[in-house]
Coordinates of C-alpha atoms and ligand atoms in Angstrom, one line a residue:
X264 CA -0.2 -0.3 0.2
X265 CA 1.2 3.3 -1.2
X266 CA 2.8 5.7 2.1
X267 CA 0.1 8.2 3.2
X268 CA 2.4 11.7 2.3
X269 CA 4.1 13.6 5.2
X270 CA 2.3 16.9 5.9
X271 CA 4.1 19.5 4.7
X272 CA 5.2 22.5 5.8
X273 CA 5.3 26.0 3.7
X274 CA 9.0 27.4 3.6
X275 CA 7.7 30.9 4.7
X276 CA 6.1 29.1 7.8
X277 CA 8.6 27.0 9.0
X278 CA 11.0 30.0 9.3
X279 CA 8.2 32.1 10.7
X280 CA 7.0 29.8 13.3
X281 CA 10.3 28.7 14.6
X282 CA 10.8 32.9 14.7
X283 CA 7.5 33.0 17.0
X284 CA 8.4 30.0 18.9
X285 CA 11.6 31.7 19.6
X286 CA 11.4 35.1 19.6
X287 CA 8.1 34.0 22.7
X288 CA 11.0 31.5 24.4
X289 CA 13.0 34.9 25.0
X290 CA 10.3 36.9 26.0
X291 CA 8.7 34.9 28.8
X292 CA 12.6 34.6 30.4
X293 CA 12.8 38.4 30.2
X294 CA 9.4 38.8 31.4
X295 CA 10.2 36.3 34.5
X296 CA 13.6 37.7 34.9
X297 CA 12.7 40.9 35.4
X298 CA 9.8 40.0 37.4
X299 CA 11.7 38.4 39.9
X300 CA 14.2 41.5 39.7
X301 CA 11.2 44.0 40.6
X302 CA 9.8 42.3 43.8
X303 CA 13.3 41.9 45.0
X304 CA 13.8 45.8 44.7
X305 CA 10.3 46.9 46.6
X306 CA 11.1 43.8 48.9
X307 CA 14.5 46.5 49.5
X308 CA 12.7 49.6 49.1
X309 CA 10.1 48.5 52.0
X310 CA 13.1 47.3 53.7
X311 CA 14.9 50.3 53.9
X312 CA 11.2 52.8 54.8
X313 CA 11.5 49.8 57.7
X314 CA 14.3 50.5 58.4
X315 CA 14.2 54.2 58.2
X316 CA 10.5 54.5 60.4
X317 CA 12.7 52.6 63.0
X318 CA 15.2 54.2 63.5
X319 CA 13.6 57.6 63.4
X320 CA 11.4 55.6 66.4
X321 CA 14.9 54.8 68.0
X322 CA 15.9 58.4 68.2
X323 CA 13.5 60.0 69.8
X324 CA 12.8 57.8 72.0
X325 CA 13.5 59.5 75.5
X326 CA 16.3 57.6 77.9
X327 CA 13.4 56.0 79.4
X328 CA 10.3 54.4 78.8
X329 CA 8.4 53.0 81.1
X330 CA 7.1 55.3 84.3
X331 CA 5.6 58.8 83.2
X332 CA 7.7 58.8 79.8
X333 CA 5.6 56.1 78.8
X334 CA 2.9 58.3 77.6
X335 CA 5.3 60.7 76.0
X336 CA 6.5 56.8 74.3
X337 CA 2.9 56.4 73.0
X338 CA 2.8 59.8 71.6
X339 CA 5.6 58.9 69.2
X340 CA 5.3 55.7 68.5
X341 CA 1.2 56.6 67.8
X342 CA 2.5 60.0 65.5
X343 CA 5.1 58.0 63.2
X344 CA 2.7 54.4 62.8
X345 CA 0.0 57.0 61.5
X346 CA 2.3 59.3 58.7
X347 CA 4.4 55.8 57.4
X348 CA 1.5 53.2 57.5
X349 CA 3.0 50.8 58.9
X350 CA 3.1 48.8 62.9
X351 CA 4.9 50.1 64.7
X352 CA 5.8 47.8 69.0
X353 CA 8.2 48.8 71.2
X354 CA 9.7 46.5 73.9
X355 CA 12.1 46.8 76.4
X356 CA 16.1 45.6 76.6
X357 CA 14.2 42.7 77.8
X358 CA 11.7 41.5 75.0
X359 CA 9.1 42.7 77.1
X360 CA 6.3 44.6 74.7
X361 CA 5.7 47.5 75.9
X362 CA 3.5 49.6 73.7
X363 CA 0.2 48.8 71.9
X364 CA 0.0 47.8 75.6
X365 CA -1.3 44.0 75.7
X366 CA -0.1 42.6 73.0
X367 CA 1.7 40.0 73.0
X368 CA 5.7 39.9 72.4
X369 CA 5.7 36.7 70.0
X370 CA 4.1 37.2 66.0
X371 CA 5.4 34.1 64.7
X372 CA 7.7 31.5 65.5
X373 CA 10.1 33.8 63.8
X374 CA 9.8 36.6 65.6
X375 CA 11.4 35.1 68.8
X376 CA 14.7 34.7 66.4
X377 CA 14.2 38.3 65.7
X378 CA 14.0 39.8 69.2
X379 CA 17.0 37.7 70.8
X380 CA 19.2 39.0 68.1
X381 CA 17.9 42.7 68.2
X382 CA 18.6 42.0 72.4
X383 CA 22.5 41.4 70.8
X384 CA 22.9 44.3 69.6
X385 CA 21.6 44.0 66.1
X386 CA 19.0 44.4 63.3
X387 CA 17.7 41.5 62.3
X388 CA 15.0 41.2 59.3
X389 CA 12.1 38.4 58.7
X390 CA 9.4 37.9 55.9
X391 CA 6.9 35.4 56.1
X392 CA 3.5 34.8 53.9
X393 CA -0.2 35.1 56.0
X394 CA -2.0 32.9 54.5
X395 CA -5.2 34.1 56.1
X396 CA -5.1 37.5 54.6
X397 CA -3.0 36.0 51.4
X398 CA 0.3 39.1 52.8
X399 CA 3.2 39.0 52.4
X400 CA 4.5 40.1 56.0
X401 CA 8.0 42.1 56.4
X402 CA 9.0 43.2 59.7
X403 CA 12.4 44.7 60.9
X404 CA 13.9 44.8 64.4
X405 CA 15.9 46.9 66.1
X406 CA 17.5 47.7 68.9
X407 CA 17.8 51.0 70.9
X408 CA 20.5 52.6 73.1
X409 CA 23.6 51.0 74.2
X410 CA 24.7 48.1 71.7
X411 CA 24.5 44.9 73.3
X412 CA 22.4 46.5 76.9
X413 CA 19.5 48.2 74.3
X414 CA 16.4 50.1 76.5
X415 CA 14.3 49.4 73.7
X416 CA 13.4 47.3 70.8
X417 CA 11.6 48.2 67.8
X418 CA 9.8 46.2 65.8
X419 CA 8.4 48.2 62.6
X420 CA 5.8 45.2 60.5
X421 CA 4.6 45.9 57.1
X422 CA 2.5 44.2 54.3
X423 CA 3.3 43.7 50.8
X424 CA -0.4 45.4 49.9
X425 CA 0.8 48.0 49.1
X426 CA 4.0 47.1 47.0
X427 CA 2.5 44.0 45.5
X428 CA 0.2 46.6 44.2
X429 CA 2.8 49.1 42.2
X430 CA 4.9 45.6 41.6
X431 CA 1.5 44.4 39.5
X432 CA 1.1 47.7 38.0
X433 CA 4.9 47.4 36.8
X434 CA 4.3 43.8 35.2
X435 CA 1.5 44.8 33.3
X436 CA 3.1 47.6 31.8
X437 CA 6.1 45.7 31.4
X438 CA 4.0 42.8 30.0
X439 CA 2.5 45.4 27.8
X440 CA 5.4 46.8 26.0
X441 CA 6.8 42.7 25.6
X442 CA 4.0 42.4 23.8
X443 CA 4.7 45.2 20.8
X444 CA 8.5 44.4 21.2
X445 CA 7.6 40.7 20.4
X446 CA 4.5 42.0 17.7
X447 CA 6.8 44.4 15.7
X448 CA 9.4 41.7 15.8
X449 CA 7.2 38.2 15.0
X450 CA 6.2 40.9 12.5
X451 CA 10.4 42.2 11.2
X452 CA 10.7 37.9 11.3
X453 CA 7.8 37.1 9.1
X454 CA 8.8 40.6 6.3
X455 CA 12.4 38.4 6.1
X456 CA 10.9 35.4 6.3
X457 CA 9.3 35.6 3.1
X458 CA 12.0 37.0 1.6
X459 CA 14.4 34.3 2.5
X460 CA 11.2 31.7 0.8
X461 CA 10.6 34.0 -2.1
X462 CA 14.3 33.2 -3.3
X463 CA 13.4 29.5 -2.6
X464 CA 10.2 28.8 -3.3
X465 CA 11.0 30.4 -7.5
X466 CA 13.6 28.0 -7.1
X467 CA 11.3 25.3 -7.0
X468 CA 8.9 26.7 -9.4
X469 CA 12.3 26.6 -12.0
X470 CA 13.1 22.5 -10.4
X471 CA 9.2 22.2 -11.0
X472 CA 9.8 23.1 -14.5
X473 CA 13.0 21.5 -15.7
X474 CA 11.0 18.2 -14.4
X475 CA 8.6 18.4 -16.3
X476 CA 10.8 19.0 -19.1
X477 CA 10.1 22.9 -19.7
X478 CA 14.1 23.3 -20.4
X479 CA 13.3 27.1 -21.9
X480 CA 13.3 28.2 -18.5
X481 CA 15.4 30.3 -17.2
X482 CA 16.7 30.3 -14.1
X483 CA 17.3 33.3 -11.9
X484 CA 20.1 34.3 -9.9
X485 CA 19.2 34.4 -5.8
X486 CA 20.6 36.4 -3.3
X487 CA 22.1 34.4 -0.6
X488 CA 25.4 32.3 -0.6
X489 CA 23.5 29.2 -0.6
X490 CA 21.2 29.6 -2.8
X491 CA 23.2 30.8 -5.6
X492 CA 24.8 28.4 -5.3
X493 CA 21.8 25.9 -6.1
X494 CA 20.7 28.4 -8.7
X495 CA 24.0 27.6 -11.0
X496 CA 23.6 23.6 -10.0
X497 CA 20.0 23.8 -11.5
X498 CA 21.2 26.2 -14.7
X499 CA 24.2 23.6 -15.3
X500 CA 21.7 20.3 -14.7
X501 CA 19.6 22.3 -17.1
X502 CA 22.3 22.8 -19.5
X503 CA 23.3 19.1 -19.7
X504 CA 19.2 18.7 -20.0
X505 CA 18.8 20.2 -22.7
X506 CA 22.3 18.1 -24.4
X507 CA 21.3 15.1 -23.1
X508 CA 17.8 15.3 -24.7
X509 CA 19.7 16.6 -27.9
X510 CA 21.8 13.3 -27.8
X511 CA 19.5 11.3 -26.6
X512 CA 16.8 12.4 -30.1
X513 CA 19.4 11.9 -32.4
X514 CA 20.7 8.2 -30.8
X515 CA 16.5 7.8 -31.1
X516 CA 16.3 9.0 -34.7
X517 CA 20.0 7.4 -36.3
X518 CA 17.9 4.7 -34.0
X519 CA 15.0 4.5 -35.7
X520 CA 16.2 4.8 -39.1
X521 CA 18.2 1.9 -38.7
X522 CA 14.9 0.3 -37.3
X523 CA 12.7 1.3 -39.9
X524 CA 15.0 0.6 -42.8
X525 CA 15.1 -3.1 -41.4
X526 CA 13.4 -5.6 -43.8
X527 CA 13.8 -7.9 -40.5
X528 CA 10.7 -7.3 -38.3
X529 CA 12.6 -5.9 -34.0
X530 CA 9.4 -6.2 -31.9
X531 CA 10.9 -4.9 -27.8
X532 CA 9.0 -6.0 -24.7
X533 CA 9.7 -5.2 -21.6
X534 CA 9.2 -7.6 -18.3
X535 CA 5.8 -7.7 -18.5
X536 CA 5.3 -8.2 -22.4
X537 CA 4.5 -5.1 -23.2
X538 CA 5.5 -3.7 -26.7
X539 CA 8.5 -1.6 -25.5
X540 CA 9.1 -0.6 -29.6
X541 CA 8.1 -2.3 -32.9
X542 CA 9.0 -1.1 -36.4
X543 CA 7.1 -0.8 -39.6
X544 CA 8.1 -4.3 -40.8
X545 CA 7.1 -6.3 -37.8
X546 CA 4.3 -4.3 -37.3
X547 CA 3.1 -4.7 -41.2
X548 CA 4.6 -8.6 -40.5
X549 CA 1.8 -8.5 -37.9
X550 CA -0.9 -6.2 -38.8
X551 CA -0.5 -3.4 -36.5
X552 CA -0.6 0.3 -35.9
X553 CA 2.6 0.4 -34.6
X554 CA 2.1 4.3 -33.7
X555 CA -0.9 1.8 -31.3
X556 CA 1.0 -1.4 -30.2
X557 CA 3.8 0.2 -28.1
X558 CA 3.2 0.5 -24.5
X559 CA 0.3 -2.5 -24.8
X560 CA 0.4 -5.4 -23.9
X561 CA 1.7 -8.1 -26.5
X562 CA -0.7 -10.6 -25.3
X563 CA -3.3 -8.1 -26.1
X564 CA -2.2 -6.7 -29.8
X565 CA -0.8 -10.0 -31.4
X566 CA -3.7 -12.4 -31.8
X567 CA -1.0 -15.3 -33.0
X568 CA -0.8 -17.4 -30.1
X569 CA 2.2 -19.6 -31.3
X570 CA 3.8 -16.4 -31.1
X571 CA 2.5 -15.2 -27.6
X572 CA 4.1 -17.9 -26.2
X573 CA 7.1 -17.6 -27.9
X574 CA 7.6 -14.0 -26.4
X575 CA 7.3 -15.8 -22.9
X576 CA 10.0 -17.9 -23.6
X577 CA 12.0 -15.3 -24.7
X578 CA 11.3 -13.5 -21.5
X579 CA 12.7 -16.2 -19.5
X580 CA 15.4 -18.2 -21.8
X581 CA 18.7 -17.3 -20.7
X582 CA 19.7 -18.2 -24.4
X583 CA 19.0 -17.0 -27.7
X584 CA 16.0 -19.0 -28.8
X585 CA 14.3 -19.7 -32.9
X586 CA 11.3 -21.1 -33.7
X587 CA 9.1 -21.1 -37.2
X588 CA 5.6 -19.9 -37.0
X589 CA 3.7 -20.1 -39.9
X590 CA 1.1 -16.2 -39.5
X591 CA -2.3 -17.0 -41.5
X592 CA -3.7 -14.5 -43.4
X593 CA -5.0 -13.4 -46.5
X594 CA -1.6 -15.5 -47.5
X595 CA 0.1 -17.3 -44.9
X596 CA 3.3 -16.4 -44.0
X597 CA 6.3 -18.5 -42.7
X598 CA 8.1 -16.8 -40.2
X599 CA 11.5 -17.3 -38.1
X600 CA 12.0 -16.0 -35.1
X601 CA 14.6 -15.0 -33.2
X602 CA 14.3 -14.3 -29.2
X603 CA 17.0 -12.8 -26.7
X604 CA 16.2 -12.2 -23.5
X605 CA 17.6 -8.6 -22.1
X606 CA 18.4 -7.5 -19.0
X607 CA 18.1 -5.0 -17.2
X608 CA 21.3 -3.5 -15.1
X609 CA 20.8 -4.5 -12.2
X610 CA 21.0 -8.3 -13.7
X611 CA 16.9 -8.7 -13.0
X612 CA 15.2 -10.0 -16.2
X613 CA 14.1 -6.7 -18.4
X614 CA 11.9 -8.5 -21.2
X615 CA 13.3 -9.3 -25.0
X616 CA 14.1 -8.5 -28.4
X617 CA 12.1 -10.8 -31.2
X618 CA 13.3 -10.5 -34.7
X619 CA 10.9 -11.3 -37.4
X620 CA 12.2 -13.0 -40.5
X621 CA 9.8 -13.7 -43.7
X622 CA 11.5 -17.0 -44.4
X623 CA 7.8 -18.2 -46.5
X624 CA 10.0 -17.9 -50.0
X625 CA 13.1 -19.8 -48.9
X626 CA 11.0 -22.5 -46.9
X627 CA 8.8 -22.5 -50.7
X628 CA 11.9 -23.1 -52.4
X629 CA 13.5 -26.2 -50.1
X630 CA 9.6 -27.2 -50.5
X631 CA 10.2 -27.5 -54.2
X632 CA 13.2 -28.5 -54.1
X633 CA 13.0 -31.6 -51.8
X634 CA 9.8 -32.6 -54.5
X635 CA 12.3 -31.8 -57.5
X636 CA 14.2 -34.6 -56.2
X637 CA 11.7 -36.8 -55.3
X638 CA 10.8 -36.5 -58.7
X639 CA 13.5 -37.2 -60.4
X640 CA 14.0 -40.1 -58.6
X641 CA 10.1 -41.0 -59.3
X642 CA 10.3 -40.0 -62.9
X643 CA 14.2 -42.1 -63.4
X644 CA 13.2 -45.4 -61.6
X645 CA 10.1 -46.2 -63.5
X646 CA 12.7 -46.6 -67.1
X647 CA 15.2 -48.2 -65.5
X648 CA 13.2 -50.5 -63.7
X649 CA 11.7 -51.1 -66.9
X650 CA 14.9 -52.1 -68.7
X651 CA 16.2 -53.5 -66.1
X652 CA 12.9 -55.9 -66.0
X653 CA 13.4 -56.5 -69.5
X654 CA 17.6 -57.2 -70.0
X655 CA 17.5 -59.7 -67.0
X656 CA 14.0 -61.4 -68.9
X657 CA 16.1 -61.6 -72.1
X658 CA 19.2 -63.2 -70.1
X659 CA 17.3 -65.8 -68.7
X660 CA 16.4 -67.0 -72.4
X661 CA 14.4 -65.0 -74.8
X662 CA 17.3 -63.7 -75.9
X663 CA 16.8 -67.2 -77.6
X664 CA 13.0 -65.9 -79.2
X665 CA 14.5 -64.0 -82.5
X666 CA 10.8 -62.2 -82.0
X667 CA 10.4 -61.7 -78.3
X668 CA 14.5 -61.4 -78.2
X669 CA 13.3 -57.6 -80.7
X670 CA 9.8 -57.3 -79.4
X671 CA 12.4 -56.5 -76.0
X672 CA 14.7 -55.0 -77.1
X673 CA 12.4 -52.3 -78.6
X674 CA 10.6 -51.9 -75.6
X675 CA 14.6 -51.5 -73.8
X676 CA 15.3 -48.6 -76.7
X677 CA 12.0 -47.3 -76.3
X678 CA 13.0 -46.7 -72.3
X679 CA 16.0 -45.6 -73.4
X680 CA 15.4 -43.3 -75.2
X681 CA 12.7 -41.9 -72.8
X682 CA 15.4 -41.4 -69.9
X683 CA 17.6 -39.2 -71.9
X684 CA 14.6 -37.3 -73.2
X685 CA 14.4 -36.5 -69.3
X686 CA 17.7 -35.7 -68.9
X687 CA 18.5 -34.1 -71.5
X688 CA 14.6 -31.9 -70.2
X689 CA 16.4 -31.8 -67.5
X690 CA 19.9 -30.2 -68.5
X691 CA 18.3 -27.9 -70.9
X692 CA 16.3 -26.6 -68.1
X693 CA 19.4 -26.1 -65.6
X694 CA 20.9 -24.5 -68.2
X695 CA 18.1 -21.8 -68.4
X696 CA 18.0 -21.4 -65.2
X697 CA 21.2 -20.6 -64.6
X698 CA 21.5 -18.2 -67.8
X699 CA 18.6 -16.6 -66.1
X700 CA 19.8 -16.3 -62.4
X701 CA 22.9 -14.6 -64.2
X702 CA 21.0 -12.6 -66.2
X703 CA 23.5 -12.8 -69.3
X704 CA 21.4 -14.8 -71.7
X705 CA 22.1 -13.9 -75.5
X706 CA 19.7 -11.9 -77.1
X707 CA 19.7 -10.8 -80.6
X708 CA 17.4 -9.0 -83.0
X709 CA 15.2 -11.7 -84.8
X710 CA 12.0 -11.9 -86.2
X711 CA 9.5 -13.7 -84.6
X712 CA 8.0 -15.7 -87.9
X713 CA 11.0 -17.5 -88.8
X714 CA 12.0 -18.6 -85.0
X715 CA 7.8 -20.0 -85.7
X716 CA 8.0 -21.2 -88.7
X717 CA 11.9 -23.4 -88.0
X718 CA 9.7 -24.7 -84.6
X719 CA 6.7 -25.3 -86.9
X720 CA 8.8 -28.4 -89.2
X721 CA 10.3 -29.2 -86.6
X722 CA 6.6 -30.6 -86.1
X723 CA 5.2 -31.2 -88.8
X724 CA 6.5 -34.9 -88.9
X725 CA 4.4 -36.0 -86.0
X726 CA 1.3 -33.3 -86.6
X727 CA 1.0 -35.6 -89.7
X728 CA 1.6 -38.6 -88.2
X729 CA -1.5 -37.4 -86.4
X730 CA -3.1 -36.2 -89.4
X731 CA -3.5 -32.3 -87.3
X732 CA -3.4 -29.0 -88.8
X733 CA -0.7 -26.6 -88.3
X734 CA -1.4 -23.3 -89.2
X735 CA 0.3 -20.0 -89.1
X736 CA 0.1 -16.6 -88.9
X737 CA 2.4 -14.3 -88.0
X738 CA 2.4 -10.4 -88.3
X739 CA 5.3 -9.1 -91.0
X740 CA 8.0 -7.5 -89.4
X741 CA 7.2 -8.3 -86.0
X742 CA 10.6 -8.7 -84.2
X743 CA 12.5 -8.9 -80.9
X744 CA 15.5 -9.2 -78.8
X745 CA 15.8 -12.5 -78.4
X746 CA 18.1 -15.9 -78.2
X747 CA 16.2 -17.5 -81.2
X748 CA 17.1 -21.6 -80.2
X749 CA 15.6 -21.4 -76.6
X750 CA 12.6 -18.9 -78.0
X751 CA 11.9 -21.8 -80.7
X752 CA 12.4 -24.9 -77.9
X753 CA 9.3 -22.8 -76.5
X754 CA 7.2 -23.0 -79.2
X755 CA 8.1 -26.7 -80.3
X756 CA 7.5 -28.1 -76.5
X757 CA 4.2 -25.9 -77.0
X758 CA 3.7 -27.0 -80.4
X759 CA 3.9 -30.5 -79.6
X760 CA 2.2 -30.7 -76.7
X761 CA -1.3 -29.1 -78.8
X762 CA -0.8 -32.4 -81.2
X763 CA 0.1 -35.1 -78.0
X764 CA -3.2 -33.6 -76.1
X765 CA -5.4 -33.1 -79.5
X766 CA -7.6 -35.5 -81.2
X767 CA -6.4 -36.6 -84.9
X768 CA -7.5 -34.4 -87.6
X769 CA -7.6 -30.8 -85.2
X770 CA -6.1 -27.6 -85.8
X771 CA -3.4 -25.9 -84.4
X772 CA -2.9 -22.5 -85.1
X773 CA 0.4 -20.6 -84.1
X774 CA 0.1 -16.6 -84.5
X775 CA 2.3 -13.8 -83.7
X776 CA 1.6 -9.7 -83.2
X777 CA 1.9 -7.2 -81.3
X778 CA 0.4 -6.4 -77.7
X779 CA 1.2 -5.8 -74.5
X780 CA 1.5 -8.6 -71.2
X781 CA -2.1 -7.0 -69.5
X782 CA -4.5 -4.1 -70.0
X783 CA -2.9 -1.1 -69.8
X784 CA 0.2 -2.3 -69.7
X785 CA 2.8 0.2 -71.1
X786 CA 5.8 -2.3 -72.2
X787 CA 5.1 -3.2 -75.8
X788 CA 5.3 -7.6 -76.7
X789 CA 5.5 -9.6 -79.1
X790 CA 2.3 -11.9 -77.9
X791 CA 3.0 -15.9 -79.4
X792 CA 0.0 -18.2 -78.9
X793 CA -0.5 -21.3 -79.4
X794 CA -4.2 -22.8 -79.7
X795 CA -5.1 -26.4 -79.7
X796 CA -8.9 -28.1 -80.0
X797 CA -7.1 -30.7 -77.5
X798 CA -8.4 -32.3 -74.9
X799 CA -8.5 -29.0 -72.4
X800 CA -7.3 -28.1 -69.1
X801 CA -9.5 -28.2 -65.7
X802 CA -9.8 -25.3 -64.1
X803 CA -8.0 -26.6 -60.5
X804 CA -4.7 -27.7 -62.9
X805 CA -3.8 -24.3 -64.7
X806 CA -2.3 -23.2 -60.7
X807 CA 0.4 -25.6 -61.7
X808 CA 0.6 -26.6 -64.9
X809 CA 4.2 -25.4 -65.0
X810 CA 5.7 -26.6 -62.2
X811 CA 8.5 -29.0 -63.1
X812 CA 6.9 -33.0 -62.8
X813 CA 3.5 -31.8 -62.6
X814 CA 1.0 -33.6 -65.6
X815 CA -3.0 -33.9 -65.2
X816 CA -3.2 -36.9 -67.1
X817 CA -0.1 -38.5 -66.2
X818 CA -0.9 -42.1 -68.0
X819 CA -1.6 -39.9 -71.2
X820 CA 1.6 -38.0 -70.9
X821 CA 4.0 -41.3 -70.4
X822 CA 2.2 -42.8 -73.3
X823 CA 2.5 -39.1 -75.3
X824 CA 6.5 -39.9 -74.4
X825 CA 5.9 -36.8 -71.6
X826 CA 8.8 -36.0 -69.3
X827 CA 6.6 -33.1 -67.2
X828 CA 9.3 -30.8 -67.9
X829 CA 8.4 -29.0 -70.8
X830 CA 5.8 -26.1 -69.7
X831 CA 7.9 -25.9 -67.3
X832 CA 10.7 -25.0 -70.0
X833 CA 9.1 -22.7 -71.2
X834 CA 8.1 -20.8 -68.3
X835 CA 11.9 -20.5 -67.7
X836 CA 13.1 -19.3 -71.1
X837 CA 9.9 -16.8 -71.2
X838 CA 11.9 -15.6 -68.0
X839 CA 15.0 -15.8 -68.6
X840 CA 14.1 -12.7 -72.0
X841 CA 12.4 -10.8 -68.9
X842 CA 8.4 -11.8 -69.9
X843 CA 5.6 -13.5 -69.5
X844 CA 3.3 -17.3 -70.3
X845 CA -0.4 -17.5 -70.1
X846 CA -3.0 -20.3 -70.2
X847 CA -6.3 -20.1 -70.8
X848 CA -8.3 -23.7 -71.5
X849 CA -11.1 -25.3 -71.2
X850 CA -12.0 -28.9 -70.5
X851 CA -13.2 -30.7 -74.5
X852 CA -12.5 -27.3 -76.7
X853 CA -10.0 -26.4 -76.3
X854 CA -6.2 -24.5 -75.2
X855 CA -4.3 -21.3 -75.7
X856 CA -1.0 -20.9 -74.7
X857 CA 0.5 -17.0 -74.9
X858 CA 4.0 -16.2 -74.7
X859 CA 5.0 -12.4 -74.2
X860 CA 8.5 -11.3 -75.4
X861 CA 9.0 -7.9 -74.5
X862 CA 10.3 -5.4 -77.8
X863 CA 12.6 -3.8 -75.4
X864 CA 16.1 -5.1 -74.8
X865 CA 17.7 -3.9 -71.2
X866 CA 14.6 -5.5 -70.1
X867 CA 15.2 -8.5 -71.4
X868 CA 18.4 -8.8 -69.8
X869 CA 17.4 -8.8 -66.9
X870 CA 16.7 -11.9 -66.3
X871 CA 13.8 -14.0 -64.0
X872 CA 11.3 -12.0 -62.9
Ligands
ADP300 P1 5.0 -33.3 -70.4 O1 6.4 -34.0 -71.0 O2 3.9 -34.4 -69.9 O3 3.5 -33.5 -71.8 P2 4.6 -30.7 -70.0 O4 5.5 -30.0 -69.0 O5 4.7 -30.0 -71.8 O6 4.7 -32.2 -69.6 O7 2.6 -30.7 -70.0 C1 2.4 -30.9 -68.2 C2 1.0 -30.8 -68.5 O8 0.0 -30.0 -69.3 C3 0.6 -32.5 -69.3 O9 0.9 -33.6 -68.4 C4 -0.7 -32.5 -69.6 O10 -1.4 -33.2 -68.8 C5 -1.1 -30.5 -69.8 N1 -0.8 -29.6 -71.2 C6 0.3 -29.4 -71.7 N2 -0.3 -29.3 -73.2 C7 -1.8 -29.3 -72.5 C8 -2.1 -29.3 -73.8 N3 -2.1 -28.5 -75.3 N4 -3.6 -29.8 -73.7 C9 -4.3 -30.2 -73.0 N5 -3.3 -30.2 -72.0 C10 -2.5 -30.4 -71.9

């Protein structure tokens, strides 16, 4: 659970309240000290007054205080008591009360001690608290006469009522003064705190804007030395951040350019499988919008379960891993995926980088190669098995029967011819593929008509055999850059097929004219068409008809001496010229093959398309 944020005080109030607390402590201490001192001064003043009264009494006392002098003594004491407002008691030398008559000598336990001290000639004093009146009582006892043998002892007693009142007044005035000083000092403190905090607040605002990414902000100068240091550090940090931002921006765009120009798809995910970065190639392969996919979980964005499982493995694996995945879509694609786990600086798993490679074409080529080897082996095996079988039969004795021997040798010869035909076709195909791959097919400007006529004359004997008429319709002066023997070979293959797959006494048309490979195409071509009235080809076979060893009717093809390579040779010859081939067919009606040979020599030299 996230912890509650600490309640924070503003800097100005922090300074102000600190100052106020200090001020209050100083004021209280001063007030207390002054009060104590005032009370002491008040006590001293009262003491001096009491001593003065006692001395006045003592100085005016007659030689004898008893007997007939008693009246005048009483008058003196009464006058002084009235004028001073103090209580005056008079004792004889033995500390026996004389005036006022009838009052006990002692008013408290301390009085005995005072009187004893006075008898010994010392002035004594006491201060006590009277609980009944709630006042302090101050007493002075003074001997009069010879020290050691006093003739009388004067006691002056006064309470603190009056001095307490004036002390209280003094204290109130003093308190008012202190409060006024404190308020003024607090106001002054507030102004100072405000000024200090303003600089801090300005710097805090600048730091906040820098943290929010506003690097255009200016760092103001500060008056206080420490704050000036902070301001300088902030300015240095701002410049560094700007510099780093520029570097990161440069690196980012370089990285983006590199990733964007890669043919391989690159996908980076974090430990929680969120997409960190994805390049255009990966997004295209997975059918994603890179801007929307970033920061979203891979499991949510990618539909292919195999890729999601692969990503999980890639994050966990210590070694790089790779696998082939099939991506379903309008066109199924085989993707080679390689995954490497990413480790962050603390060594913990930080996600993975996945590289996607579209290897559909390579896998198709591998399959074609595999099929081709299997097909070649199969095609060669059949005639060889036949030859072997008949040779063994001959060796087993059939050679002695001239009729059988002749028949079997005839079969062996036909199978050997078939083998030769297959091998010749394969060699031809390989030669054409080589020139097609190298793009160095030797071309010459040749008239199409001459090439067609040569091919037709080659096929005529077979056409005559089946009573098939070959009709040629060729545009005059149609000249294209070509390799005449190869184009002648392609036309022979097509015309041969037309004869093979037609019933006797049908027609085969061979035509050539100007045209284009597709409607709207700007590239002018010579279009050579071979049309027949043969058995035709069902629609489902048409896409595969140009594959090596692909046959619609295997038995018929073999019977007719076909190798299954004829159309494949035609396709590669045309591709080597930079052209194309097409087929149209309707079962039971006929088939038309068209060769498109470009009129421009440069495109022909490009080689395979
Ligand atoms: P093949 O040596 O078997 O004729 P091709 O590559 O020349 O081999 O032809 C492939 C297959 O296409 C043939 O086996 C045949 O079934 C079909 N085919 C080719 N040309 C025609 C055509 N003119 N009419 C009908 N079928 C054809």
